[in-house]
Amino acid sequence: MIQVIDHPIIRERLTHIRSVDSDTAAFRHALHDIARLMCFEVTRNIETTPTEVVTPLKKTEGHKLARPVILVPILRAGVGLMNGFAEILTEASVGYIGLYRDEETHQPHSYYCKLPAHIADSEVILIDPMLATGGSAADAADELKKAGARRIRFACLIAAPEGVAAFEERHPDIPVFTASLDEKLNEDAYIVPGLGDAGDRYFGT
Ligand code: PRP
Ligand code: URA
């Protein structure tokens, strides 16, 4: 259920993102570009229904999305990846799930959840740059399902094999899209080689 989105421009931008020499502006810029490119693949199999459109010359068949789309970034760093998706999916609603990872235990703690009411009938794209232990994404997916979501996909920038396995175990029904499947987690549960702390790098904290 994991799809690695491999594209030369994504690979090139990811190099800027990983670099310890990239400042906040360079990090944000590259993340934004990757999000727009990833959006194309993450939404590739979203259902459309036929609709009629009148061109200046004649009536013809067009397409519209079968269901509304809801973007749900996990705070904080998910916001950085979400913006590029929102630029393509301009009609999408946005919900937020706030989680932080305890530095000692690496367990996620929930502090915020605000989701659109029409979640049960929507295509939901859960967004977070990092899938490390998988705890944050899996807990966020629990919240989405509790709220009634039935069609969920998860988009991240970098995934660790440990996080992919943990997420798949808890949510085998949710496809995972990533720009890179990295080597492993280190003893602090950071992704190696990774990019460091995504929230700190995106928000300059
Ligand atoms: C980071 C990241 C994910 C989480 C991934 O957030 O953005 O949400 O860690 O780790 P996991 O897969 O081991 O759960 P963090 O907890 O650092 O919060 P922040 O975005 O507010 O900095
Ligand atoms: N959260 C991050 O921001 N980076 C990691 O490598 C792991 C969790």
PDB file of C-alpha atoms and ligand atoms in Angstrom:
ATOM      1  CA  MET A   1       0.000   0.000   0.000  1.00  0.00           C
ATOM      2  CA  ILE A   2       2.998   2.367  -0.152  1.00  0.00           C
ATOM      3  CA  GLN A   3       3.745   4.271  -3.317  1.00  0.00           C
ATOM      4  CA  VAL A   4       7.062   6.081  -3.660  1.00  0.00           C
ATOM      5  CA  ILE A   5       6.536   8.990  -6.011  1.00  0.00           C
ATOM      6  CA  ASP A   6       9.748   9.111  -7.983  1.00  0.00           C
ATOM      7  CA  HIS A   7      10.258  12.134 -10.217  1.00  0.00           C
ATOM      8  CA  PRO A   8      13.479  13.938 -11.187  1.00  0.00           C
ATOM      9  CA  ILE A   9      12.257  17.333  -9.951  1.00  0.00           C
ATOM     10  CA  ILE A  10      11.055  15.845  -6.657  1.00  0.00           C
ATOM     11  CA  ARG A  11      14.463  14.194  -6.203  1.00  0.00           C
ATOM     12  CA  GLU A  12      16.231  17.483  -6.918  1.00  0.00           C
ATOM     13  CA  ARG A  13      14.011  19.536  -4.552  1.00  0.00           C
ATOM     14  CA  LEU A  14      14.309  16.855  -1.852  1.00  0.00           C
ATOM     15  CA  THR A  15      18.075  17.310  -1.971  1.00  0.00           C
ATOM     16  CA  HIS A  16      17.596  21.009  -1.045  1.00  0.00           C
ATOM     17  CA  ILE A  17      15.203  20.030   1.723  1.00  0.00           C
ATOM     18  CA  ARG A  18      17.614  17.519   3.237  1.00  0.00           C
ATOM     19  CA  SER A  19      20.620  19.829   3.090  1.00  0.00           C
ATOM     20  CA  VAL A  20      21.795  21.231   6.402  1.00  0.00           C
ATOM     21  CA  ASP A  21      22.853  24.308   4.386  1.00  0.00           C
ATOM     22  CA  SER A  22      19.297  25.156   3.262  1.00  0.00           C
ATOM     23  CA  ASP A  23      17.769  28.044   5.220  1.00  0.00           C
ATOM     24  CA  THR A  24      14.078  28.376   6.082  1.00  0.00           C
ATOM     25  CA  ALA A  25      13.249  30.108   2.803  1.00  0.00           C
ATOM     26  CA  ALA A  26      14.942  27.431   0.686  1.00  0.00           C
ATOM     27  CA  PHE A  27      13.299  24.676   2.747  1.00  0.00           C
ATOM     28  CA  ARG A  28       9.826  26.198   2.351  1.00  0.00           C
ATOM     29  CA  HIS A  29      10.274  26.814  -1.337  1.00  0.00           C
ATOM     30  CA  ALA A  30      11.379  23.238  -2.083  1.00  0.00           C
ATOM     31  CA  LEU A  31       8.632  21.716   0.086  1.00  0.00           C
ATOM     32  CA  HIS A  32       6.038  23.792  -1.720  1.00  0.00           C
ATOM     33  CA  ASP A  33       7.258  22.605  -5.140  1.00  0.00           C
ATOM     34  CA  ILE A  34       7.258  18.958  -4.057  1.00  0.00           C
ATOM     35  CA  ALA A  35       3.748  19.222  -2.623  1.00  0.00           C
ATOM     36  CA  ARG A  36       2.394  20.466  -5.949  1.00  0.00           C
ATOM     37  CA  LEU A  37       4.086  17.623  -7.817  1.00  0.00           C
ATOM     38  CA  MET A  38       3.005  14.986  -5.294  1.00  0.00           C
ATOM     39  CA  CYS A  39      -0.599  16.172  -5.465  1.00  0.00           C
ATOM     40  CA  PHE A  40      -0.721  14.983  -9.074  1.00  0.00           C
ATOM     41  CA  GLU A  41       0.050  11.353  -8.099  1.00  0.00           C
ATOM     42  CA  VAL A  42      -1.777  11.288  -4.775  1.00  0.00           C
ATOM     43  CA  THR A  43      -5.023  12.230  -6.537  1.00  0.00           C
ATOM     44  CA  ARG A  44      -4.450  10.144  -9.663  1.00  0.00           C
ATOM     45  CA  ASN A  45      -7.224   7.611  -8.949  1.00  0.00           C
ATOM     46  CA  ILE A  46      -9.739  10.000  -7.397  1.00  0.00           C
ATOM     47  CA  GLU A  47     -13.135   9.290  -8.916  1.00  0.00           C
ATOM     48  CA  THR A  48     -14.752  11.658 -11.389  1.00  0.00           C
ATOM     49  CA  THR A  49     -18.270  11.698 -12.804  1.00  0.00           C
ATOM     50  CA  PRO A  50     -19.289  12.840 -16.276  1.00  0.00           C
ATOM     51  CA  THR A  51     -20.785  16.279 -16.718  1.00  0.00           C
ATOM     52  CA  GLU A  52     -21.871  18.267 -19.742  1.00  0.00           C
ATOM     53  CA  VAL A  53     -19.930  21.338 -20.786  1.00  0.00           C
ATOM     54  CA  VAL A  54     -20.725  23.842 -23.507  1.00  0.00           C
ATOM     55  CA  THR A  55     -17.702  25.113 -25.419  1.00  0.00           C
ATOM     56  CA  PRO A  56     -18.026  28.120 -27.762  1.00  0.00           C
ATOM     57  CA  LEU A  57     -18.577  25.521 -30.519  1.00  0.00           C
ATOM     58  CA  LYS A  58     -20.751  22.709 -29.075  1.00  0.00           C
ATOM     59  CA  LYS A  59     -21.819  20.640 -26.095  1.00  0.00           C
ATOM     60  CA  THR A  60     -19.333  17.985 -25.046  1.00  0.00           C
ATOM     61  CA  GLU A  61     -18.539  15.677 -22.155  1.00  0.00           C
ATOM     62  CA  GLY A  62     -16.570  17.025 -19.199  1.00  0.00           C
ATOM     63  CA  HIS A  63     -15.648  15.631 -15.789  1.00  0.00           C
ATOM     64  CA  LYS A  64     -16.141  16.731 -12.214  1.00  0.00           C
ATOM     65  CA  LEU A  65     -14.792  15.257  -8.991  1.00  0.00           C
ATOM     66  CA  ALA A  66     -17.273  12.701  -7.667  1.00  0.00           C
ATOM     67  CA  ARG A  67     -16.836  13.839  -4.060  1.00  0.00           C
ATOM     68  CA  PRO A  68     -15.560  16.873  -2.170  1.00  0.00           C
ATOM     69  CA  VAL A  69     -11.906  16.765  -1.111  1.00  0.00           C
ATOM     70  CA  ILE A  70     -10.752  17.492   2.436  1.00  0.00           C
ATOM     71  CA  LEU A  71      -7.097  18.192   3.204  1.00  0.00           C
ATOM     72  CA  VAL A  72      -6.041  17.408   6.773  1.00  0.00           C
ATOM     73  CA  PRO A  73      -2.524  18.479   7.749  1.00  0.00           C
ATOM     74  CA  ILE A  74      -1.109  17.230  11.040  1.00  0.00           C
ATOM     75  CA  LEU A  75       0.116  20.280  12.983  1.00  0.00           C
ATOM     76  CA  ARG A  76       2.567  21.708  12.794  1.00  0.00           C
ATOM     77  CA  ALA A  77       4.698  20.501   9.904  1.00  0.00           C
ATOM     78  CA  GLY A  78       1.792  19.184   7.862  1.00  0.00           C
ATOM     79  CA  VAL A  79       0.843  22.783   7.085  1.00  0.00           C
ATOM     80  CA  GLY A  80       4.042  23.156   5.060  1.00  0.00           C
ATOM     81  CA  LEU A  81       3.171  20.238   2.804  1.00  0.00           C
ATOM     82  CA  MET A  82      -0.534  21.067   2.655  1.00  0.00           C
ATOM     83  CA  ASN A  83      -0.161  24.505   1.049  1.00  0.00           C
ATOM     84  CA  GLY A  84       0.994  23.094  -2.292  1.00  0.00           C
ATOM     85  CA  PHE A  85      -1.917  20.630  -2.340  1.00  0.00           C
ATOM     86  CA  ALA A  86      -4.361  23.478  -1.606  1.00  0.00           C
ATOM     87  CA  GLU A  87      -3.027  25.466  -4.555  1.00  0.00           C
ATOM     88  CA  ILE A  88      -4.010  22.653  -6.910  1.00  0.00           C
ATOM     89  CA  LEU A  89      -7.158  21.544  -5.057  1.00  0.00           C
ATOM     90  CA  THR A  90      -8.480  25.089  -4.683  1.00  0.00           C
ATOM     91  CA  GLU A  91     -11.987  23.880  -3.848  1.00  0.00           C
ATOM     92  CA  ALA A  92     -10.842  21.564  -1.009  1.00  0.00           C
ATOM     93  CA  SER A  93     -11.964  22.079   2.576  1.00  0.00           C
ATOM     94  CA  VAL A  94      -9.293  21.946   5.279  1.00  0.00           C
ATOM     95  CA  GLY A  95      -9.363  20.242   8.676  1.00  0.00           C
ATOM     96  CA  TYR A  96      -6.583  20.240  11.278  1.00  0.00           C
ATOM     97  CA  ILE A  97      -5.265  17.615  13.660  1.00  0.00           C
ATOM     98  CA  GLY A  98      -2.735  18.784  16.260  1.00  0.00           C
ATOM     99  CA  LEU A  99      -0.275  16.201  17.594  1.00  0.00           C
ATOM    100  CA  TYR A 100       3.171  16.476  19.118  1.00  0.00           C
ATOM    101  CA  ARG A 101       5.607  13.670  19.772  1.00  0.00           C
ATOM    102  CA  ASP A 102       6.941  13.298  23.303  1.00  0.00           C
ATOM    103  CA  GLU A 103      10.727  13.646  23.077  1.00  0.00           C
ATOM    104  CA  GLU A 104      11.377  10.844  25.602  1.00  0.00           C
ATOM    105  CA  THR A 105       8.739   8.250  24.782  1.00  0.00           C
ATOM    106  CA  HIS A 106       8.237   9.232  21.095  1.00  0.00           C
ATOM    107  CA  GLN A 107       4.511   8.744  21.673  1.00  0.00           C
ATOM    108  CA  PRO A 108       2.133  11.218  20.006  1.00  0.00           C
ATOM    109  CA  HIS A 109      -0.087  13.475  22.120  1.00  0.00           C
ATOM    110  CA  SER A 110      -3.236  14.989  20.703  1.00  0.00           C
ATOM    111  CA  TYR A 111      -3.978  18.688  21.374  1.00  0.00           C
ATOM    112  CA  TYR A 112      -6.350  19.783  18.597  1.00  0.00           C
ATOM    113  CA  CYS A 113      -8.881  18.367  16.163  1.00  0.00           C
ATOM    114  CA  LYS A 114     -11.203  20.364  13.934  1.00  0.00           C
ATOM    115  CA  LEU A 115     -12.664  18.533  10.941  1.00  0.00           C
ATOM    116  CA  PRO A 116     -15.267  19.545   8.342  1.00  0.00           C
ATOM    117  CA  ALA A 117     -18.777  18.168   8.918  1.00  0.00           C
ATOM    118  CA  HIS A 118     -19.067  16.490   5.488  1.00  0.00           C
ATOM    119  CA  ILE A 119     -16.099  14.168   6.113  1.00  0.00           C
ATOM    120  CA  ALA A 120     -18.053  10.912   5.639  1.00  0.00           C
ATOM    121  CA  ASP A 121     -18.844  11.722   2.005  1.00  0.00           C
ATOM    122  CA  SER A 122     -15.438  13.159   1.087  1.00  0.00           C
ATOM    123  CA  GLU A 123     -12.049  12.103  -0.182  1.00  0.00           C
ATOM    124  CA  VAL A 124      -9.707  12.837   2.710  1.00  0.00           C
ATOM    125  CA  ILE A 125      -6.000  13.481   2.204  1.00  0.00           C
ATOM    126  CA  LEU A 126      -4.083  13.273   5.487  1.00  0.00           C
ATOM    127  CA  ILE A 127      -0.801  15.179   5.203  1.00  0.00           C
ATOM    128  CA  ASP A 128       2.422  15.177   7.250  1.00  0.00           C
ATOM    129  CA  PRO A 129       5.988  15.430   5.915  1.00  0.00           C
ATOM    130  CA  MET A 130       7.387  12.777   8.283  1.00  0.00           C
ATOM    131  CA  LEU A 131       6.316   9.162   8.862  1.00  0.00           C
ATOM    132  CA  ALA A 132       8.846   8.148  11.530  1.00  0.00           C
ATOM    133  CA  THR A 133       7.525   5.668  14.134  1.00  0.00           C
ATOM    134  CA  GLY A 134       4.127   6.022  12.465  1.00  0.00           C
ATOM    135  CA  GLY A 135       2.402   6.862  15.757  1.00  0.00           C
ATOM    136  CA  SER A 136       1.298  10.386  14.793  1.00  0.00           C
ATOM    137  CA  ALA A 137      -0.112   9.430  11.395  1.00  0.00           C
ATOM    138  CA  ALA A 138      -1.868   6.339  12.799  1.00  0.00           C
ATOM    139  CA  ASP A 139      -3.451   8.326  15.660  1.00  0.00           C
ATOM    140  CA  ALA A 140      -4.538  11.026  13.187  1.00  0.00           C
ATOM    141  CA  ALA A 141      -6.120   8.361  10.968  1.00  0.00           C
ATOM    142  CA  ASP A 142      -7.967   7.045  14.064  1.00  0.00           C
ATOM    143  CA  GLU A 143      -9.396  10.557  14.592  1.00  0.00           C
ATOM    144  CA  LEU A 144     -10.484  10.763  10.946  1.00  0.00           C
ATOM    145  CA  LYS A 145     -12.237   7.395  11.122  1.00  0.00           C
ATOM    146  CA  LYS A 146     -13.874   8.323  14.444  1.00  0.00           C
ATOM    147  CA  ALA A 147     -15.263  11.414  12.710  1.00  0.00           C
ATOM    148  CA  GLY A 148     -16.727   9.186   9.981  1.00  0.00           C
ATOM    149  CA  ALA A 149     -14.131   9.376   7.190  1.00  0.00           C
ATOM    150  CA  ARG A 150     -14.333   6.384   4.854  1.00  0.00           C
ATOM    151  CA  ARG A 151     -11.995   7.342   2.002  1.00  0.00           C
ATOM    152  CA  ILE A 152      -8.586   8.312   3.350  1.00  0.00           C
ATOM    153  CA  ARG A 153      -5.139   8.495   1.764  1.00  0.00           C
ATOM    154  CA  PHE A 154      -1.943   9.607   3.520  1.00  0.00           C
ATOM    155  CA  ALA A 155       0.708  11.785   1.878  1.00  0.00           C
ATOM    156  CA  CYS A 156       4.134  12.288   3.421  1.00  0.00           C
ATOM    157  CA  LEU A 157       7.483  13.532   2.203  1.00  0.00           C
ATOM    158  CA  ILE A 158       9.827  11.031   3.877  1.00  0.00           C
ATOM    159  CA  ALA A 159       8.934   7.676   5.408  1.00  0.00           C
ATOM    160  CA  ALA A 160      10.955   5.274   7.551  1.00  0.00           C
ATOM    161  CA  PRO A 161      10.413   1.522   6.988  1.00  0.00           C
ATOM    162  CA  GLU A 162       9.488   1.174  10.691  1.00  0.00           C
ATOM    163  CA  GLY A 163       6.780   3.823  10.332  1.00  0.00           C
ATOM    164  CA  VAL A 164       5.373   2.314   7.166  1.00  0.00           C
ATOM    165  CA  ALA A 165       5.064  -1.091   8.857  1.00  0.00           C
ATOM    166  CA  ALA A 166       3.444   0.360  11.989  1.00  0.00           C
ATOM    167  CA  PHE A 167       1.000   2.465  10.000  1.00  0.00           C
ATOM    168  CA  GLU A 168       0.050  -0.415   7.706  1.00  0.00           C
ATOM    169  CA  GLU A 169      -0.601  -2.647  10.682  1.00  0.00           C
ATOM    170  CA  ARG A 170      -3.094  -0.179  12.182  1.00  0.00           C
ATOM    171  CA  HIS A 171      -4.570   1.090   8.910  1.00  0.00           C
ATOM    172  CA  PRO A 172      -4.137  -1.494   6.136  1.00  0.00           C
ATOM    173  CA  ASP A 173      -6.949   0.212   4.205  1.00  0.00           C
ATOM    174  CA  ILE A 174      -5.173   3.581   3.842  1.00  0.00           C
ATOM    175  CA  PRO A 175      -2.756   3.993   0.928  1.00  0.00           C
ATOM    176  CA  VAL A 176       0.487   5.803   1.749  1.00  0.00           C
ATOM    177  CA  PHE A 177       2.272   8.078  -0.716  1.00  0.00           C
ATOM    178  CA  THR A 178       5.790   9.315  -0.083  1.00  0.00           C
ATOM    179  CA  ALA A 179       8.565  11.073  -1.969  1.00  0.00           C
ATOM    180  CA  SER A 180      11.224   8.915  -0.287  1.00  0.00           C
ATOM    181  CA  LEU A 181      11.493   5.711   1.699  1.00  0.00           C
ATOM    182  CA  ASP A 182      14.580   6.324   3.835  1.00  0.00           C
ATOM    183  CA  GLU A 183      16.912   3.867   5.593  1.00  0.00           C
ATOM    184  CA  LYS A 184      15.808   3.660   9.226  1.00  0.00           C
ATOM    185  CA  LEU A 185      15.108   5.444  12.509  1.00  0.00           C
ATOM    186  CA  ASN A 186      17.938   6.400  14.854  1.00  0.00           C
ATOM    187  CA  GLU A 187      17.859   5.931  18.654  1.00  0.00           C
ATOM    188  CA  ASP A 188      15.917   9.217  19.029  1.00  0.00           C
ATOM    189  CA  ALA A 189      13.317   7.992  16.504  1.00  0.00           C
ATOM    190  CA  TYR A 190      14.483  10.496  13.877  1.00  0.00           C
ATOM    191  CA  ILE A 191      14.489   9.394  10.256  1.00  0.00           C
ATOM    192  CA  VAL A 192      17.955   8.687   8.801  1.00  0.00           C
ATOM    193  CA  PRO A 193      19.128  10.295   6.579  1.00  0.00           C
ATOM    194  CA  GLY A 194      15.897  12.341   6.790  1.00  0.00           C
ATOM    195  CA  LEU A 195      15.893  16.102   7.098  1.00  0.00           C
ATOM    196  CA  GLY A 196      15.968  16.706  10.855  1.00  0.00           C
ATOM    197  CA  ASP A 197      12.940  18.222  12.579  1.00  0.00           C
ATOM    198  CA  ALA A 198      10.430  19.126   9.885  1.00  0.00           C
ATOM    199  CA  GLY A 199       8.419  21.574  12.021  1.00  0.00           C
ATOM    200  CA  ASP A 200      11.489  23.440  13.244  1.00  0.00           C
ATOM    201  CA  ARG A 201      12.952  23.699   9.755  1.00  0.00           C
ATOM    202  CA  TYR A 202       9.693  24.822   8.122  1.00  0.00           C
ATOM    203  CA  PHE A 203       8.756  27.348  10.806  1.00  0.00           C
ATOM    204  CA  GLY A 204      12.309  28.487  11.589  1.00  0.00           C
ATOM    205  CA  THR A 205      12.029  27.609  15.277  1.00  0.00           C
TER     206      THR A 205
HETATM  207  C1  PRP B   1       6.796  15.424  13.631  1.00  0.00           C
HETATM  208  C2  PRP B   1       6.206  15.199  12.251  1.00  0.00           C
HETATM  209  C3  PRP B   1       5.152  14.160  12.516  1.00  0.00           C
HETATM  210  C4  PRP B   1       5.768  13.331  13.621  1.00  0.00           C
HETATM  211  C5  PRP B   1       6.261  12.046  13.025  1.00  0.00           C
HETATM  212  O1  PRP B   1       5.988  16.236  14.382  1.00  0.00           O
HETATM  213  O2  PRP B   1       5.713  16.364  11.655  1.00  0.00           O
HETATM  214  O3  PRP B   1       3.906  14.690  12.925  1.00  0.00           O
HETATM  215  O4  PRP B   1       6.866  14.090  14.146  1.00  0.00           O
HETATM  216  O5  PRP B   1       6.758  11.218  14.013  1.00  0.00           O
HETATM  217  P1  PRP B   1       6.119   9.782  14.336  1.00  0.00           P
HETATM  218  O6  PRP B   1       5.860   9.111  13.029  1.00  0.00           O
HETATM  219  O7  PRP B   1       7.210   9.121  15.117  1.00  0.00           O
HETATM  220  O8  PRP B   1       4.886   9.981  15.137  1.00  0.00           O
HETATM  221  P2  PRP B   1       6.373  16.706  15.867  1.00  0.00           P
HETATM  222  O9  PRP B   1       5.816  15.760  16.856  1.00  0.00           O
HETATM  223  O10 PRP B   1       7.841  16.974  15.927  1.00  0.00           O
HETATM  224  O11 PRP B   1       5.543  18.043  16.024  1.00  0.00           O
HETATM  225  P3  PRP B   1       5.686  19.444  15.255  1.00  0.00           P
HETATM  226  O12 PRP B   1       5.272  19.217  13.815  1.00  0.00           O
HETATM  227  O13 PRP B   1       4.755  20.314  15.977  1.00  0.00           O
HETATM  228  O14 PRP B   1       7.132  19.882  15.344  1.00  0.00           O
HETATM  229  N1  URA B   2       9.754  14.135  13.228  1.00  0.00           N
HETATM  230  C1  URA B   2      10.564  14.917  12.454  1.00  0.00           C
HETATM  231  O1  URA B   2      10.298  16.112  12.271  1.00  0.00           O
HETATM  232  N2  URA B   2      11.658  14.347  11.923  1.00  0.00           N
HETATM  233  C2  URA B   2      11.971  13.056  12.079  1.00  0.00           C
HETATM  234  O2  URA B   2      12.991  12.603  11.537  1.00  0.00           O
HETATM  235  C3  URA B   2      11.123  12.276  12.893  1.00  0.00           C
HETATM  236  C4  URA B   2      10.023  12.823  13.432  1.00  0.00           C
END
